[in-house]
Amino acid sequence: VTQISRRAKYIVCPLDSGAVLTVHLRMTGRLFLAAGQQEADKHTRAILDLDSGTSLHFRDPRKFGRMRLMSPEEYAALDARLGPEPLDPTFTAGVLAVRATARKRARIKPLLLDQHFLAGLGNIYADEALFRARLHPLRRAGSLSAEEVERLQRAIVAVLREAIEAEGTTLSDGGYRFGEDQSGGFAERLRVYGRTDQPCLVCGHPIRRLRIASRSSHICPQCQS
Ligand SMILES: [Zn+2]
């Protein structure tokens, strides 16, 4: 493994053999580098010995994570099925507008979670982006004006950048951790997610929780329309 990148929710490691190792961390999966001979514990699912003498540990208490070795063809097929990366400079409001028009009957929240539509956005960040863009999650993609699409594109990028800067979101249930056992600081900066019945930070109206496509959505009914 000489370089690691991300594609949607996959961690992608091209190998010298041409094969591609992909890792999907899901809920509780974690990768970390261990110096020397660190022992496996009961949640260690794989240890990869690296040429540098260190080893890459894959630890996953709940076992939802996946590690898969793909041929170059299999990886290319996966890559082609995925939507654009929100933090790629080519992801513009224009690109989002074209994709939204192609799926104009779809509700915007489930669409944002569809990895074929847009890669790498999860439930928490979709809620936060829609709140910042002041858009109701049940709006149909085709109903968004050019200005609303622009707001949404900017909100998605801003939320992801800030979350990465804060090293992710560790909720009070402690689910997400990274490295050996570190937590991310974005939970304190969430404006709607997990704030049901608390006052909206913009207008004071209580935040509501809705069930949309079997996922929970958090909105301010006053700010988002
Ligand atoms: Zn509000």
PDB file of C-alpha atoms and ligand atoms in Angstrom:
ATOM      1  CA  VAL A   1       0.000   0.000   0.000  1.00  0.00           C
ATOM      2  CA  THR A   2       1.662   3.234  -1.080  1.00  0.00           C
ATOM      3  CA  GLN A   3      -1.287   5.566  -1.133  1.00  0.00           C
ATOM      4  CA  ILE A   4      -4.730   5.658   0.380  1.00  0.00           C
ATOM      5  CA  SER A   5      -7.586   7.671  -1.029  1.00  0.00           C
ATOM      6  CA  ARG A   6     -11.324   7.819  -0.593  1.00  0.00           C
ATOM      7  CA  ARG A   7     -14.156   7.222  -3.003  1.00  0.00           C
ATOM      8  CA  ALA A   8     -17.658   7.731  -1.599  1.00  0.00           C
ATOM      9  CA  LYS A   9     -17.625   5.836   1.702  1.00  0.00           C
ATOM     10  CA  TYR A  10     -14.798   3.539   0.643  1.00  0.00           C
ATOM     11  CA  ILE A  11     -11.177   3.790   1.659  1.00  0.00           C
ATOM     12  CA  VAL A  12      -9.258   2.791  -1.452  1.00  0.00           C
ATOM     13  CA  CYS A  13      -5.765   1.257  -1.461  1.00  0.00           C
ATOM     14  CA  PRO A  14      -4.324   0.353  -4.875  1.00  0.00           C
ATOM     15  CA  LEU A  15      -1.826  -2.521  -4.535  1.00  0.00           C
ATOM     16  CA  ASP A  16       1.340  -3.211  -6.553  1.00  0.00           C
ATOM     17  CA  SER A  17      -0.357  -6.273  -8.062  1.00  0.00           C
ATOM     18  CA  GLY A  18      -2.972  -4.035  -9.732  1.00  0.00           C
ATOM     19  CA  ALA A  19      -5.702  -5.231  -7.387  1.00  0.00           C
ATOM     20  CA  VAL A  20      -7.496  -2.682  -5.244  1.00  0.00           C
ATOM     21  CA  LEU A  21      -8.204  -3.152  -1.563  1.00  0.00           C
ATOM     22  CA  THR A  22     -11.377  -1.330  -0.524  1.00  0.00           C
ATOM     23  CA  VAL A  23     -12.528  -0.840   3.046  1.00  0.00           C
ATOM     24  CA  HIS A  24     -15.979   0.333   4.078  1.00  0.00           C
ATOM     25  CA  LEU A  25     -15.936   1.206   7.791  1.00  0.00           C
ATOM     26  CA  ARG A  26     -19.729   1.350   8.247  1.00  0.00           C
ATOM     27  CA  MET A  27     -20.749   2.027  11.880  1.00  0.00           C
ATOM     28  CA  THR A  28     -17.853   1.135  14.129  1.00  0.00           C
ATOM     29  CA  GLY A  29     -14.997   0.096  11.846  1.00  0.00           C
ATOM     30  CA  ARG A  30     -11.627   1.743  12.346  1.00  0.00           C
ATOM     31  CA  LEU A  31      -8.232   1.566  10.690  1.00  0.00           C
ATOM     32  CA  PHE A  32      -5.078   2.510  12.502  1.00  0.00           C
ATOM     33  CA  LEU A  33      -1.360   2.087  12.102  1.00  0.00           C
ATOM     34  CA  ALA A  34       0.414   0.208  14.840  1.00  0.00           C
ATOM     35  CA  ALA A  35       4.166   0.343  15.286  1.00  0.00           C
ATOM     36  CA  GLY A  36       5.827  -3.043  15.666  1.00  0.00           C
ATOM     37  CA  GLN A  37       3.981  -6.076  16.909  1.00  0.00           C
ATOM     38  CA  GLN A  38       0.754  -4.806  18.400  1.00  0.00           C
ATOM     39  CA  GLU A  39      -1.407  -7.734  19.496  1.00  0.00           C
ATOM     40  CA  ALA A  40      -4.875  -8.295  18.109  1.00  0.00           C
ATOM     41  CA  ASP A  41      -7.719  -7.879  20.570  1.00  0.00           C
ATOM     42  CA  LYS A  42     -11.177  -9.465  20.367  1.00  0.00           C
ATOM     43  CA  HIS A  43     -12.431  -6.757  17.945  1.00  0.00           C
ATOM     44  CA  THR A  44      -9.497  -6.941  15.530  1.00  0.00           C
ATOM     45  CA  ARG A  45     -10.764  -8.270  12.198  1.00  0.00           C
ATOM     46  CA  ALA A  46      -7.583  -8.003  10.098  1.00  0.00           C
ATOM     47  CA  ILE A  47      -3.932  -7.024  10.403  1.00  0.00           C
ATOM     48  CA  LEU A  48      -1.990  -6.069   7.280  1.00  0.00           C
ATOM     49  CA  ASP A  49       1.798  -6.118   7.600  1.00  0.00           C
ATOM     50  CA  LEU A  50       3.304  -3.230   5.669  1.00  0.00           C
ATOM     51  CA  ASP A  51       6.741  -3.028   4.054  1.00  0.00           C
ATOM     52  CA  SER A  52       7.636  -0.160   6.395  1.00  0.00           C
ATOM     53  CA  GLY A  53       7.553  -2.576   9.342  1.00  0.00           C
ATOM     54  CA  THR A  54       4.359  -1.130  10.771  1.00  0.00           C
ATOM     55  CA  SER A  55       0.995  -2.826  10.491  1.00  0.00           C
ATOM     56  CA  LEU A  56      -2.465  -1.635   9.589  1.00  0.00           C
ATOM     57  CA  HIS A  57      -5.124  -2.866  12.000  1.00  0.00           C
ATOM     58  CA  PHE A  58      -8.795  -3.131  11.109  1.00  0.00           C
ATOM     59  CA  ARG A  59     -10.857  -3.110  14.281  1.00  0.00           C
ATOM     60  CA  ASP A  60     -14.651  -3.351  14.238  1.00  0.00           C
ATOM     61  CA  PRO A  61     -16.677  -4.261  17.373  1.00  0.00           C
ATOM     62  CA  ARG A  62     -20.023  -4.511  15.563  1.00  0.00           C
ATOM     63  CA  LYS A  63     -18.733  -6.261  12.438  1.00  0.00           C
ATOM     64  CA  PHE A  64     -20.669  -4.169   9.893  1.00  0.00           C
ATOM     65  CA  GLY A  65     -17.463  -3.069   8.165  1.00  0.00           C
ATOM     66  CA  ARG A  66     -16.253  -4.667   4.958  1.00  0.00           C
ATOM     67  CA  MET A  67     -12.835  -5.227   3.428  1.00  0.00           C
ATOM     68  CA  ARG A  68     -12.735  -6.380  -0.164  1.00  0.00           C
ATOM     69  CA  LEU A  69      -9.978  -7.136  -2.628  1.00  0.00           C
ATOM     70  CA  MET A  70     -11.150  -6.113  -6.103  1.00  0.00           C
ATOM     71  CA  SER A  71      -9.702  -6.653  -9.543  1.00  0.00           C
ATOM     72  CA  PRO A  72      -9.025  -3.409 -11.461  1.00  0.00           C
ATOM     73  CA  GLU A  73     -12.137  -4.126 -13.551  1.00  0.00           C
ATOM     74  CA  GLU A  74     -14.345  -4.624 -10.506  1.00  0.00           C
ATOM     75  CA  TYR A  75     -13.089  -1.394  -8.991  1.00  0.00           C
ATOM     76  CA  ALA A  76     -13.625   0.534 -12.236  1.00  0.00           C
ATOM     77  CA  ALA A  77     -17.210  -0.752 -12.351  1.00  0.00           C
ATOM     78  CA  LEU A  78     -17.813   0.380  -8.751  1.00  0.00           C
ATOM     79  CA  ASP A  79     -16.254   3.780  -9.434  1.00  0.00           C
ATOM     80  CA  ALA A  80     -18.423   4.287 -12.530  1.00  0.00           C
ATOM     81  CA  ARG A  81     -21.618   3.606 -10.551  1.00  0.00           C
ATOM     82  CA  LEU A  82     -20.839   6.224  -7.885  1.00  0.00           C
ATOM     83  CA  GLY A  83     -21.832   9.873  -8.070  1.00  0.00           C
ATOM     84  CA  PRO A  84     -19.424  12.839  -7.954  1.00  0.00           C
ATOM     85  CA  GLU A  85     -17.306  13.606  -4.887  1.00  0.00           C
ATOM     86  CA  PRO A  86     -18.652  16.710  -3.110  1.00  0.00           C
ATOM     87  CA  LEU A  87     -15.170  18.008  -2.248  1.00  0.00           C
ATOM     88  CA  ASP A  88     -13.815  17.580  -5.755  1.00  0.00           C
ATOM     89  CA  PRO A  89     -13.383  20.958  -7.488  1.00  0.00           C
ATOM     90  CA  THR A  90     -15.471  19.631 -10.389  1.00  0.00           C
ATOM     91  CA  PHE A  91     -18.536  19.382  -8.101  1.00  0.00           C
ATOM     92  CA  THR A  92     -20.203  22.686  -8.914  1.00  0.00           C
ATOM     93  CA  ALA A  93     -23.740  24.006  -8.558  1.00  0.00           C
ATOM     94  CA  GLY A  94     -24.092  23.402 -12.310  1.00  0.00           C
ATOM     95  CA  VAL A  95     -23.221  19.721 -11.919  1.00  0.00           C
ATOM     96  CA  LEU A  96     -25.678  19.376  -9.029  1.00  0.00           C
ATOM     97  CA  ALA A  97     -28.388  21.124 -11.062  1.00  0.00           C
ATOM     98  CA  VAL A  98     -27.976  18.749 -14.013  1.00  0.00           C
ATOM     99  CA  ARG A  99     -28.116  15.695 -11.737  1.00  0.00           C
ATOM    100  CA  ALA A 100     -31.141  17.046  -9.843  1.00  0.00           C
ATOM    101  CA  THR A 101     -32.974  17.680 -13.109  1.00  0.00           C
ATOM    102  CA  ALA A 102     -32.345  14.083 -14.186  1.00  0.00           C
ATOM    103  CA  ARG A 103     -33.968  12.881 -10.940  1.00  0.00           C
ATOM    104  CA  LYS A 104     -36.602  15.612 -10.685  1.00  0.00           C
ATOM    105  CA  ARG A 105     -39.362  13.475  -9.082  1.00  0.00           C
ATOM    106  CA  ALA A 106     -37.099  12.288  -6.228  1.00  0.00           C
ATOM    107  CA  ARG A 107     -37.241  13.846  -2.753  1.00  0.00           C
ATOM    108  CA  ILE A 108     -34.060  15.747  -2.025  1.00  0.00           C
ATOM    109  CA  LYS A 109     -33.064  14.072   1.271  1.00  0.00           C
ATOM    110  CA  PRO A 110     -33.094  10.426   0.082  1.00  0.00           C
ATOM    111  CA  LEU A 111     -31.419  11.614  -3.107  1.00  0.00           C
ATOM    112  CA  LEU A 112     -28.521  13.162  -1.159  1.00  0.00           C
ATOM    113  CA  LEU A 113     -28.012   9.833   0.612  1.00  0.00           C
ATOM    114  CA  ASP A 114     -28.026   7.889  -2.667  1.00  0.00           C
ATOM    115  CA  GLN A 115     -24.344   7.181  -3.377  1.00  0.00           C
ATOM    116  CA  HIS A 116     -25.096   6.935  -7.102  1.00  0.00           C
ATOM    117  CA  PHE A 117     -26.369  10.506  -7.028  1.00  0.00           C
ATOM    118  CA  LEU A 118     -23.663  12.008  -4.833  1.00  0.00           C
ATOM    119  CA  ALA A 119     -20.812  10.128  -3.199  1.00  0.00           C
ATOM    120  CA  GLY A 120     -19.944  10.091   0.458  1.00  0.00           C
ATOM    121  CA  LEU A 121     -22.687  12.094   2.164  1.00  0.00           C
ATOM    122  CA  GLY A 122     -24.225  10.380   5.209  1.00  0.00           C
ATOM    123  CA  ASN A 123     -27.390  11.030   7.207  1.00  0.00           C
ATOM    124  CA  ILE A 124     -25.961  13.534   9.695  1.00  0.00           C
ATOM    125  CA  TYR A 125     -24.273  15.730   7.091  1.00  0.00           C
ATOM    126  CA  ALA A 126     -27.267  15.614   4.734  1.00  0.00           C
ATOM    127  CA  ASP A 127     -29.506  16.993   7.533  1.00  0.00           C
ATOM    128  CA  GLU A 128     -26.982  19.698   8.388  1.00  0.00           C
ATOM    129  CA  ALA A 129     -26.543  20.717   4.738  1.00  0.00           C
ATOM    130  CA  LEU A 130     -30.309  20.941   4.117  1.00  0.00           C
ATOM    131  CA  PHE A 131     -30.740  23.089   7.233  1.00  0.00           C
ATOM    132  CA  ARG A 132     -27.987  25.484   6.169  1.00  0.00           C
ATOM    133  CA  ALA A 133     -29.481  25.665   2.675  1.00  0.00           C
ATOM    134  CA  ARG A 134     -32.923  26.275   4.274  1.00  0.00           C
ATOM    135  CA  LEU A 135     -34.460  23.459   2.215  1.00  0.00           C
ATOM    136  CA  HIS A 136     -37.120  21.011   3.395  1.00  0.00           C
ATOM    137  CA  PRO A 137     -35.914  17.402   2.965  1.00  0.00           C
ATOM    138  CA  LEU A 138     -39.161  16.373   1.236  1.00  0.00           C
ATOM    139  CA  ARG A 139     -38.783  18.882  -1.588  1.00  0.00           C
ATOM    140  CA  ARG A 140     -38.657  17.281  -5.031  1.00  0.00           C
ATOM    141  CA  ALA A 141     -35.304  17.700  -6.733  1.00  0.00           C
ATOM    142  CA  GLY A 142     -36.995  19.227  -9.780  1.00  0.00           C
ATOM    143  CA  SER A 143     -38.625  21.955  -7.690  1.00  0.00           C
ATOM    144  CA  LEU A 144     -35.339  23.588  -6.667  1.00  0.00           C
ATOM    145  CA  SER A 145     -34.556  26.939  -8.230  1.00  0.00           C
ATOM    146  CA  ALA A 146     -31.058  27.674  -9.545  1.00  0.00           C
ATOM    147  CA  GLU A 147     -30.426  29.788  -6.464  1.00  0.00           C
ATOM    148  CA  GLU A 148     -31.556  26.972  -4.135  1.00  0.00           C
ATOM    149  CA  VAL A 149     -29.307  24.453  -5.894  1.00  0.00           C
ATOM    150  CA  GLU A 150     -26.425  26.867  -5.440  1.00  0.00           C
ATOM    151  CA  ARG A 151     -27.220  27.237  -1.725  1.00  0.00           C
ATOM    152  CA  LEU A 152     -27.373  23.457  -1.357  1.00  0.00           C
ATOM    153  CA  GLN A 153     -24.062  22.890  -3.154  1.00  0.00           C
ATOM    154  CA  ARG A 154     -22.331  25.487  -0.969  1.00  0.00           C
ATOM    155  CA  ALA A 155     -23.886  24.038   2.214  1.00  0.00           C
ATOM    156  CA  ILE A 156     -22.787  20.463   1.388  1.00  0.00           C
ATOM    157  CA  VAL A 157     -19.193  21.560   0.803  1.00  0.00           C
ATOM    158  CA  ALA A 158     -19.117  23.787   3.906  1.00  0.00           C
ATOM    159  CA  VAL A 159     -20.539  21.101   6.220  1.00  0.00           C
ATOM    160  CA  LEU A 160     -18.101  18.445   4.994  1.00  0.00           C
ATOM    161  CA  ARG A 161     -15.092  20.781   5.223  1.00  0.00           C
ATOM    162  CA  GLU A 162     -15.968  21.813   8.776  1.00  0.00           C
ATOM    163  CA  ALA A 163     -16.659  18.232   9.837  1.00  0.00           C
ATOM    164  CA  ILE A 164     -13.322  17.048   8.456  1.00  0.00           C
ATOM    165  CA  GLU A 165     -11.575  19.916  10.192  1.00  0.00           C
ATOM    166  CA  ALA A 166     -13.243  18.870  13.478  1.00  0.00           C
ATOM    167  CA  GLU A 167     -12.194  15.248  12.776  1.00  0.00           C
ATOM    168  CA  GLY A 168     -15.714  13.911  12.331  1.00  0.00           C
ATOM    169  CA  THR A 169     -18.785  13.485  14.498  1.00  0.00           C
ATOM    170  CA  THR A 170     -18.721  11.351  17.620  1.00  0.00           C
ATOM    171  CA  LEU A 171     -22.220  11.313  19.103  1.00  0.00           C
ATOM    172  CA  SER A 172     -22.894  10.727  22.802  1.00  0.00           C
ATOM    173  CA  ASP A 173     -23.393   7.005  22.049  1.00  0.00           C
ATOM    174  CA  GLY A 174     -19.694   7.052  21.126  1.00  0.00           C
ATOM    175  CA  GLY A 175     -20.204   5.124  17.859  1.00  0.00           C
ATOM    176  CA  TYR A 176     -17.691   6.818  15.596  1.00  0.00           C
ATOM    177  CA  ARG A 177     -14.057   6.838  16.656  1.00  0.00           C
ATOM    178  CA  PHE A 178     -10.882   7.020  14.658  1.00  0.00           C
ATOM    179  CA  GLY A 179      -7.230   6.164  15.076  1.00  0.00           C
ATOM    180  CA  GLU A 180      -6.669   4.009  18.111  1.00  0.00           C
ATOM    181  CA  ASP A 181      -9.457   5.583  20.167  1.00  0.00           C
ATOM    182  CA  GLN A 182     -10.054   9.240  19.348  1.00  0.00           C
ATOM    183  CA  SER A 183     -13.343  11.080  19.005  1.00  0.00           C
ATOM    184  CA  GLY A 184     -14.303  13.820  16.545  1.00  0.00           C
ATOM    185  CA  GLY A 185     -15.467  17.277  17.637  1.00  0.00           C
ATOM    186  CA  PHE A 186     -18.198  18.090  15.125  1.00  0.00           C
ATOM    187  CA  ALA A 187     -21.070  16.849  17.370  1.00  0.00           C
ATOM    188  CA  GLU A 188     -20.896  20.138  19.305  1.00  0.00           C
ATOM    189  CA  ARG A 189     -21.400  22.051  16.086  1.00  0.00           C
ATOM    190  CA  LEU A 190     -24.454  20.170  14.813  1.00  0.00           C
ATOM    191  CA  ARG A 191     -27.319  22.604  14.265  1.00  0.00           C
ATOM    192  CA  VAL A 192     -30.241  20.181  13.750  1.00  0.00           C
ATOM    193  CA  TYR A 193     -29.099  16.556  13.878  1.00  0.00           C
ATOM    194  CA  GLY A 194     -29.950  15.018  17.266  1.00  0.00           C
ATOM    195  CA  ARG A 195     -31.440  18.318  18.550  1.00  0.00           C
ATOM    196  CA  THR A 196     -35.117  17.233  18.513  1.00  0.00           C
ATOM    197  CA  ASP A 197     -37.308  19.637  20.581  1.00  0.00           C
ATOM    198  CA  GLN A 198     -34.383  21.979  21.230  1.00  0.00           C
ATOM    199  CA  PRO A 199     -34.711  25.550  19.901  1.00  0.00           C
ATOM    200  CA  CYS A 200     -33.507  26.311  16.377  1.00  0.00           C
ATOM    201  CA  LEU A 201     -30.264  28.290  16.582  1.00  0.00           C
ATOM    202  CA  VAL A 202     -31.594  30.719  13.962  1.00  0.00           C
ATOM    203  CA  CYS A 203     -35.272  31.295  14.882  1.00  0.00           C
ATOM    204  CA  GLY A 204     -35.933  29.500  18.195  1.00  0.00           C
ATOM    205  CA  HIS A 205     -38.640  27.157  16.843  1.00  0.00           C
ATOM    206  CA  PRO A 206     -38.268  23.586  18.240  1.00  0.00           C
ATOM    207  CA  ILE A 207     -36.344  21.223  15.943  1.00  0.00           C
ATOM    208  CA  ARG A 208     -38.515  18.354  14.668  1.00  0.00           C
ATOM    209  CA  ARG A 209     -37.609  14.799  13.796  1.00  0.00           C
ATOM    210  CA  LEU A 210     -39.226  13.223  10.726  1.00  0.00           C
ATOM    211  CA  ARG A 211     -38.987   9.728   9.321  1.00  0.00           C
ATOM    212  CA  ILE A 212     -38.037   9.876   5.630  1.00  0.00           C
ATOM    213  CA  ALA A 213     -37.204   6.743   3.638  1.00  0.00           C
ATOM    214  CA  SER A 214     -36.714   4.875   6.945  1.00  0.00           C
ATOM    215  CA  ARG A 215     -34.017   7.297   8.148  1.00  0.00           C
ATOM    216  CA  SER A 216     -34.502  10.021  10.726  1.00  0.00           C
ATOM    217  CA  SER A 217     -34.398  13.605   9.488  1.00  0.00           C
ATOM    218  CA  HIS A 218     -34.020  16.652  11.702  1.00  0.00           C
ATOM    219  CA  ILE A 219     -35.417  19.959  10.534  1.00  0.00           C
ATOM    220  CA  CYS A 220     -36.500  23.408  11.623  1.00  0.00           C
ATOM    221  CA  PRO A 221     -40.073  23.626  10.205  1.00  0.00           C
ATOM    222  CA  GLN A 222     -39.806  27.409  10.203  1.00  0.00           C
ATOM    223  CA  CYS A 223     -36.427  27.878   8.487  1.00  0.00           C
ATOM    224  CA  GLN A 224     -36.696  25.049   5.941  1.00  0.00           C
ATOM    225  CA  SER A 225     -39.226  25.140   3.136  1.00  0.00           C
TER     226      SER A 225
HETATM  227 ZN    ZN B   1     -35.402  27.894  12.534  1.00  0.00          ZN
END
